Amino acid sequence: EYMGDSRMLQDMKADVNQAEPSLYWTDGPLRRVFPYSYAYETHLKKRWEGFSVLSVFSSEFPHFSDSYYRQGIEEGRILVNGKRTKCDSVVRAGDKLSHIVHRHEMPVLCREIEIIYEKDGLIAVDKPSGLPIHPCGQYRYNCLLAHLAAFSNIRNLFTTHRLDTGTSGVVVFARSAAVARHMNTLFESHQIRKQYLAHVRDPSHVLADGFIDCKAPIGILSHKPKRHGCGGELQKDSRTIFKVIHRKADGDTIVQCWPLTGRTHQIRVHLQHLGTPIVGDGLYGDDTAIGIDEIEEDGGGLPSLVETGKREAEPLSEQQPTKKLRIDAETSESQSNPENEAQSTVTPSSAAPILHSVVDGVPVDPVCPVCQSLRCSEIPLLNKPVPQIRLHALRYTGPQIDIQTTLPQWAIDLEVHSSMIVSENP
């Protein structure tokens, strides 16, 4: 049960390692986080110096209206150096700005996390698709680290590598910083070999039989959303080996993948380059969205936090400090940007309480734009899970390490058997 006001400041400063089951509720196939109060904090950027608090917030974070920020300043939801301020107060070098919000997280699919390896200071799990590893963007408590803390009582882990939110499979954590540094070295020096499975549609047999060695360089095609490709800026040598291990008559094809370099989205980009994007990977060319609609009709389509009240920023000149500075808005795919906002260290004496009402067990903040934009009965339907892609990290091998998951359900449904898997690295 959500605790309301008494937990506000604790929630604002809580670490994901302290996540407990009471933060969550189950909504059919979804795991949701009760909306909670949270404080973002940013240090003043040089270009903001000399402008008012209201101008800076309205320009840098244009997701909310001027009236929202004005009310927030007056009520103590927006603070300067941990203290109440005024709309026309001018910010100076060294100031620290805080914004207390009613935070709505995106839901994820409610799935058990299997521990697949625990030895020598390492612990590995089989990550479900659609679940980010760590807090980012609109996810904080709905991330792998928080779920392990809340539902498996496994806390204070160190990450050793990355795995995209939509990708499922092996994730390796370390129990200590020293072990994490060692594993990072092994990953960066490519001493850890990775094997993946991907589901593509290839009715024309674009992918030949036998091993396919793709060496197309990968660069950045766009920054918002972050998208890579075989071309673009800052191209780097990239190499992935592929092998078709199973074909069905309708074109559904299972490909085993060995990335020999570690570029962002490498397997996804190379399969798109070969003309067979991964099923469900809308960012890289597939138009099949795999999400909640395949499991249960949700009648959703409601806006996300970023989309609600989003507006364009306007320019602010040195001569006209009451106008707005042109700043890029955060994207909806978002990953967290520590330069912009980070967790706050606001003290209890300086923060104004946010009064919640509770409707059908869900806390409602009367000032929150997200709560205001929805009828109370629709709040449980806020947002959909991140679409899943049919890419699975199957096995990691290296010095004294061999970590493997079972086949993902989508591969089993397509009649893939473990005997089809190529066990040796090419």
XYZ file of C-alpha atoms in Angstrom:
426
model
C 0.000 0.000 0.000
C 1.360 3.408 -0.966
C 2.266 5.480 2.102
C 1.571 8.939 0.654
C 3.095 12.030 2.295
C 5.087 10.212 4.970
C 7.231 8.569 2.299
C 7.737 11.590 0.094
C 11.240 12.569 1.099
C 12.349 9.000 1.527
C 11.203 8.262 -2.027
C 13.013 11.325 -3.330
C 16.325 10.029 -2.025
C 15.743 6.276 -2.049
C 18.297 4.069 -3.782
C 17.066 1.313 -6.096
C 18.958 -1.125 -3.873
C 16.355 -0.382 -1.191
C 13.391 -1.267 -3.421
C 10.678 -3.325 -1.706
C 7.638 -5.206 -3.064
C 5.311 -2.566 -1.574
C 6.426 -0.107 -4.274
C 4.781 -2.206 -6.973
C 1.396 -3.487 -8.001
C 0.335 -5.995 -10.620
C -2.069 -4.979 -13.366
C -2.831 -8.097 -15.421
C 0.395 -8.943 -17.283
C 2.067 -5.693 -16.174
C 4.162 -4.726 -13.188
C 3.581 -1.090 -12.280
C 5.172 1.249 -9.776
C 2.888 3.379 -7.610
C 3.391 7.048 -8.555
C 5.696 8.703 -6.037
C 7.343 12.011 -5.222
C 10.878 12.386 -6.519
C 13.393 15.233 -6.632
C 15.558 15.954 -9.654
C 18.588 18.163 -9.234
C 20.921 19.974 -11.596
C 23.878 22.285 -11.161
C 23.589 25.618 -12.910
C 24.942 25.775 -16.438
C 26.874 28.853 -17.470
C 24.382 29.819 -20.182
C 21.645 30.125 -17.528
C 23.473 32.685 -15.393
C 21.610 35.960 -15.017
C 18.180 34.582 -15.899
C 15.238 34.038 -13.579
C 14.388 30.702 -12.023
C 11.092 30.595 -13.934
C 12.789 31.327 -17.279
C 15.383 28.612 -16.789
C 12.878 25.894 -15.887
C 10.403 26.872 -18.608
C 13.152 26.833 -21.224
C 15.302 23.888 -20.211
C 12.432 21.534 -19.380
C 9.536 22.511 -21.694
C 7.441 19.436 -20.932
C 5.322 21.464 -18.488
C 3.624 24.843 -18.764
C 4.793 28.158 -17.316
C 1.857 28.060 -14.912
C 2.966 24.636 -13.631
C 6.485 25.922 -12.918
C 5.173 29.145 -11.410
C 2.951 27.184 -9.032
C 5.838 24.838 -8.253
C 8.070 27.747 -7.262
C 5.377 29.296 -5.102
C 4.608 25.986 -3.343
C 8.226 24.981 -2.748
C 8.414 22.197 -5.327
C 11.195 24.082 -7.093
C 14.136 25.012 -4.905
C 17.461 26.810 -5.278
C 20.273 25.456 -3.108
C 17.681 23.474 -1.139
C 15.655 26.549 -0.207
C 12.436 28.165 -1.396
C 12.809 30.831 -4.042
C 10.766 33.281 -6.137
C 9.842 33.247 -9.811
C 11.906 36.343 -10.588
C 14.936 35.373 -8.488
C 18.078 35.464 -10.636
C 20.263 32.370 -10.662
C 24.017 32.674 -10.167
C 27.101 30.550 -10.780
C 27.298 27.647 -8.356
C 23.550 27.427 -7.712
C 21.894 24.031 -7.471
C 18.318 23.717 -8.783
C 15.863 21.098 -7.527
C 12.500 20.037 -8.946
C 10.160 17.858 -6.883
C 7.795 15.932 -9.163
C 5.078 13.311 -8.949
C 6.822 10.594 -10.909
C 4.963 8.104 -13.098
C 7.127 5.223 -14.294
C 6.548 3.191 -17.413
C 5.224 -0.336 -16.723
C 7.054 -3.531 -17.631
C 5.885 -7.087 -18.112
C 5.527 -8.960 -14.828
C 8.005 -11.821 -15.165
C 10.145 -13.750 -12.738
C 13.900 -13.177 -12.974
C 15.870 -16.415 -13.013
C 19.313 -16.615 -11.384
C 21.415 -18.722 -13.784
C 24.935 -18.394 -12.357
C 26.500 -17.515 -9.007
C 30.205 -18.062 -8.461
C 33.489 -16.235 -7.731
C 31.868 -12.915 -6.895
C 29.620 -12.979 -9.977
C 25.881 -13.392 -10.310
C 24.161 -13.753 -13.672
C 20.464 -13.588 -14.464
C 18.190 -14.179 -17.429
C 16.847 -10.673 -18.070
C 13.316 -10.417 -19.465
C 12.793 -8.357 -22.593
C 11.519 -4.809 -22.052
C 13.255 -4.336 -18.686
C 16.180 -1.861 -18.455
C 19.180 -2.957 -16.392
C 19.485 0.245 -14.375
C 17.507 3.468 -13.828
C 17.170 5.488 -17.030
C 14.647 7.833 -18.586
C 11.163 7.039 -17.256
C 12.389 3.961 -15.388
C 13.741 3.884 -11.856
C 12.125 1.179 -9.728
C 11.019 -0.702 -12.836
C 14.542 -1.793 -13.696
C 16.438 -5.050 -13.277
C 18.550 -3.883 -10.319
C 15.477 -2.713 -8.398
C 13.509 -5.872 -9.177
C 16.363 -8.048 -7.908
C 16.419 -6.011 -4.707
C 12.647 -6.049 -4.208
C 11.763 -9.599 -5.204
C 14.985 -11.610 -4.712
C 16.627 -9.608 -1.903
C 19.793 -9.290 -4.022
C 21.276 -5.835 -3.551
C 24.363 -3.676 -4.093
C 25.405 -5.227 -7.403
C 27.858 -3.736 -9.902
C 27.188 -3.786 -13.651
C 29.851 -5.305 -15.904
C 28.355 -4.801 -19.388
C 25.265 -3.463 -21.144
C 22.242 -5.115 -22.712
C 19.541 -3.131 -24.512
C 16.194 -2.743 -22.759
C 14.347 -4.702 -25.449
C 16.889 -7.542 -25.511
C 16.522 -10.545 -23.220
C 19.088 -12.969 -21.871
C 22.343 -13.125 -19.955
C 23.243 -10.187 -17.724
C 26.313 -10.540 -15.513
C 26.700 -8.552 -12.289
C 29.595 -8.393 -9.854
C 29.347 -8.455 -6.080
C 32.258 -6.024 -5.654
C 33.897 -3.150 -7.493
C 37.129 -5.114 -7.903
C 35.375 -8.028 -9.621
C 33.425 -5.560 -11.779
C 36.654 -3.907 -12.952
C 38.097 -7.316 -13.834
C 35.004 -8.258 -15.818
C 34.945 -4.894 -17.569
C 38.508 -5.544 -18.715
C 37.546 -8.965 -20.069
C 34.564 -7.562 -21.965
C 36.503 -4.595 -23.375
C 39.374 -6.821 -24.534
C 36.881 -9.233 -26.162
C 38.014 -12.149 -24.009
C 34.334 -12.796 -23.274
C 32.702 -14.315 -26.347
C 28.969 -13.746 -26.750
C 26.343 -15.812 -28.530
C 22.885 -14.451 -29.350
C 19.748 -15.727 -31.004
C 17.680 -13.470 -33.269
C 14.304 -13.970 -34.920
C 14.048 -12.418 -38.390
C 11.666 -12.837 -41.307
C 13.466 -14.003 -44.433
C 10.956 -15.507 -46.898
C 13.311 -14.803 -49.843
C 16.315 -16.512 -48.233
C 18.383 -13.338 -48.272
C 20.537 -14.930 -45.584
C 22.632 -17.694 -47.116
C 23.290 -21.032 -45.487
C 26.569 -21.368 -43.651
C 28.421 -18.656 -41.744
C 27.921 -15.017 -42.789
C 30.718 -12.617 -41.856
C 29.413 -9.019 -41.721
C 32.151 -6.389 -41.415
C 30.169 -3.229 -42.241
C 31.415 -0.221 -40.188
C 28.827 1.296 -37.830
C 28.303 4.995 -37.202
C 25.718 7.346 -35.713
C 22.767 8.222 -37.942
C 20.851 10.384 -35.455
C 21.124 11.495 -31.849
C 17.421 11.967 -31.009
C 16.409 9.210 -31.016
C 19.836 7.584 -30.765
C 20.116 5.493 -33.895
C 23.125 3.807 -35.456
C 23.670 2.396 -38.917
C 26.178 1.192 -41.489
C 27.242 4.724 -42.343
C 26.738 8.035 -40.605
C 29.093 9.880 -38.268
C 32.076 8.493 -36.384
C 32.086 5.136 -38.108
C 33.928 2.317 -36.352
C 35.059 -1.085 -37.536
C 32.423 -3.665 -36.625
C 32.164 -7.389 -37.152
C 29.398 -9.902 -36.515
C 29.206 -13.524 -37.635
C 25.760 -14.983 -38.332
C 24.438 -18.460 -39.076
C 20.880 -19.492 -39.881
C 20.030 -22.444 -37.636
C 16.321 -22.831 -38.384
C 13.936 -21.805 -41.146
C 10.184 -22.203 -41.361
C 8.114 -22.278 -44.525
C 6.515 -18.894 -43.823
C 9.912 -17.160 -43.669
C 10.378 -17.081 -39.911
C 14.095 -17.602 -39.429
C 16.273 -18.070 -36.357
C 19.808 -16.754 -36.618
C 22.679 -17.427 -34.226
C 24.898 -14.360 -33.813
C 28.455 -13.848 -32.627
C 29.395 -10.143 -32.217
C 33.194 -9.888 -32.381
C 33.213 -6.166 -31.649
C 31.087 -4.277 -29.157
C 29.380 -1.423 -30.991
C 26.060 -0.055 -29.752
C 23.115 -1.963 -31.304
C 25.630 -3.903 -33.410
C 23.618 -7.074 -34.085
C 20.466 -5.061 -34.736
C 22.252 -2.748 -37.184
C 24.039 -5.551 -39.049
C 20.876 -7.611 -39.507
C 19.108 -4.526 -40.842
C 22.083 -3.977 -43.170
C 21.707 -7.531 -44.456
C 18.036 -6.870 -45.219
C 16.514 -8.886 -42.377
C 15.750 -6.651 -39.367
C 14.942 -8.323 -36.072
C 11.255 -8.950 -35.425
C 9.817 -6.212 -33.213
C 12.765 -3.850 -33.753
C 10.973 -0.754 -35.018
C 14.097 1.398 -34.586
C 15.915 -0.697 -37.179
C 13.355 -1.398 -39.830
C 10.825 -3.929 -38.581
C 7.218 -2.751 -38.457
C 6.052 -5.450 -36.029
C 5.621 -4.044 -32.535
C 5.783 -6.756 -29.880
C 4.279 -5.516 -26.660
C 1.212 -5.685 -24.505
C -1.173 -5.921 -27.451
C 0.088 -9.440 -28.210
C -0.782 -10.547 -24.682
C -3.944 -8.728 -23.769
C -5.909 -5.799 -25.119
C -5.409 -2.888 -22.793
C -7.567 -0.185 -24.357
C -4.639 2.143 -23.717
C -3.044 4.633 -26.053
C -2.705 7.173 -23.243
C 0.162 9.659 -23.347
C 3.481 9.153 -21.609
C 4.894 11.572 -19.077
C 7.137 13.162 -21.675
C 4.321 13.548 -24.190
C 1.897 15.081 -21.696
C 2.007 18.859 -21.873
C 5.105 18.833 -24.074
C 5.732 22.071 -25.940
C 8.448 23.742 -27.954
C 11.019 25.979 -26.302
C 11.490 29.572 -27.447
C 14.723 31.604 -27.724
C 15.919 33.817 -24.878
C 18.252 36.721 -25.601
C 20.642 38.492 -23.268
C 18.689 41.713 -23.775
C 15.314 40.135 -23.021
C 15.699 37.981 -19.913
C 11.946 37.421 -19.630
C 11.854 35.382 -22.836
C 12.979 31.783 -23.101
C 16.258 30.185 -24.093
C 16.133 27.603 -26.907
C 16.934 24.229 -25.411
C 16.343 20.777 -26.886
C 13.632 18.771 -25.140
C 14.268 15.314 -23.773
C 13.224 12.531 -26.145
C 10.642 9.913 -25.297
C 13.059 7.031 -25.953
C 15.240 8.691 -23.381
C 18.078 7.529 -21.353
C 19.009 9.375 -18.202
C 21.243 12.444 -18.641
C 23.271 13.116 -15.493
C 24.328 16.493 -16.865
C 20.736 17.687 -16.811
C 19.177 16.130 -13.749
C 20.187 13.715 -11.009
C 18.798 12.453 -7.750
C 18.343 15.206 -5.182
C 19.780 15.677 -1.735
C 16.994 18.025 -0.644
C 16.599 18.132 3.124
C 13.195 17.577 4.784
C 13.035 21.102 6.185
C 13.262 22.729 2.767
C 10.764 20.676 0.787
C 7.069 21.418 0.630
C 4.827 18.377 1.204
C 2.969 17.054 -1.817
C -0.554 16.095 -0.772
C -1.874 12.945 -2.395
C -5.371 11.631 -2.622
C -5.867 7.951 -3.370
C -8.301 6.695 -6.022
C -8.741 2.930 -6.331
C -5.478 2.442 -4.459
C -3.474 4.705 -6.780
C -2.039 7.974 -5.376
C -3.172 11.073 -7.239
C -1.381 14.413 -7.039
C -3.809 17.284 -7.813
C -0.977 19.395 -9.272
C 0.636 16.653 -11.368
C -0.017 17.267 -15.113
C -0.094 13.525 -15.776
C -2.740 12.942 -13.092
C -4.720 15.928 -14.334
C -4.659 14.723 -17.930
C -6.279 11.419 -17.076
C -9.607 10.449 -15.608
C -8.971 8.743 -12.298
C -10.340 5.473 -13.619
C -7.748 5.501 -16.415
C -4.661 6.057 -14.315
C -3.880 2.307 -14.087
C -3.681 2.244 -17.903
C -0.964 4.904 -18.124
C 1.581 3.958 -20.802
C 2.496 0.673 -22.359
C 5.604 -1.468 -21.829
C 8.608 -0.849 -24.029
C 8.167 -3.030 -27.124
C 10.210 -6.206 -27.008
C 12.579 -7.305 -29.744
C 13.313 -10.892 -30.640
C 16.985 -10.793 -29.684
C 18.309 -12.970 -26.858
C 21.776 -13.098 -25.239
C 22.133 -16.883 -25.039
C 25.660 -17.596 -23.800
C 28.813 -15.838 -22.579
C 32.101 -17.738 -22.414
C 35.538 -16.616 -21.308
C 38.382 -17.332 -18.910
C 36.882 -19.739 -16.362
C 33.372 -18.531 -17.298
C 30.580 -20.296 -19.161
C 27.141 -18.763 -18.553
C 24.122 -19.854 -20.563
C 20.360 -19.361 -20.450
C 17.628 -21.623 -21.672
C 16.011 -20.898 -25.023
C 13.601 -17.939 -25.015
C 9.922 -18.785 -25.295
C 9.612 -17.267 -28.766
C 12.326 -19.641 -30.039
C 10.577 -22.634 -28.464
C 7.303 -21.536 -30.064
C 9.104 -21.544 -33.430
C 10.235 -25.156 -32.804
C 13.872 -24.382 -32.114
C 15.695 -27.117 -30.198
C 18.935 -26.901 -28.226
C 20.474 -29.441 -30.622
C 20.297 -26.784 -33.373
C 22.564 -24.395 -31.471
C 26.168 -24.189 -32.651
C 28.091 -24.726 -29.412
C 31.542 -23.656 -30.582
C 32.540 -20.091 -31.372
C 33.397 -19.614 -35.071
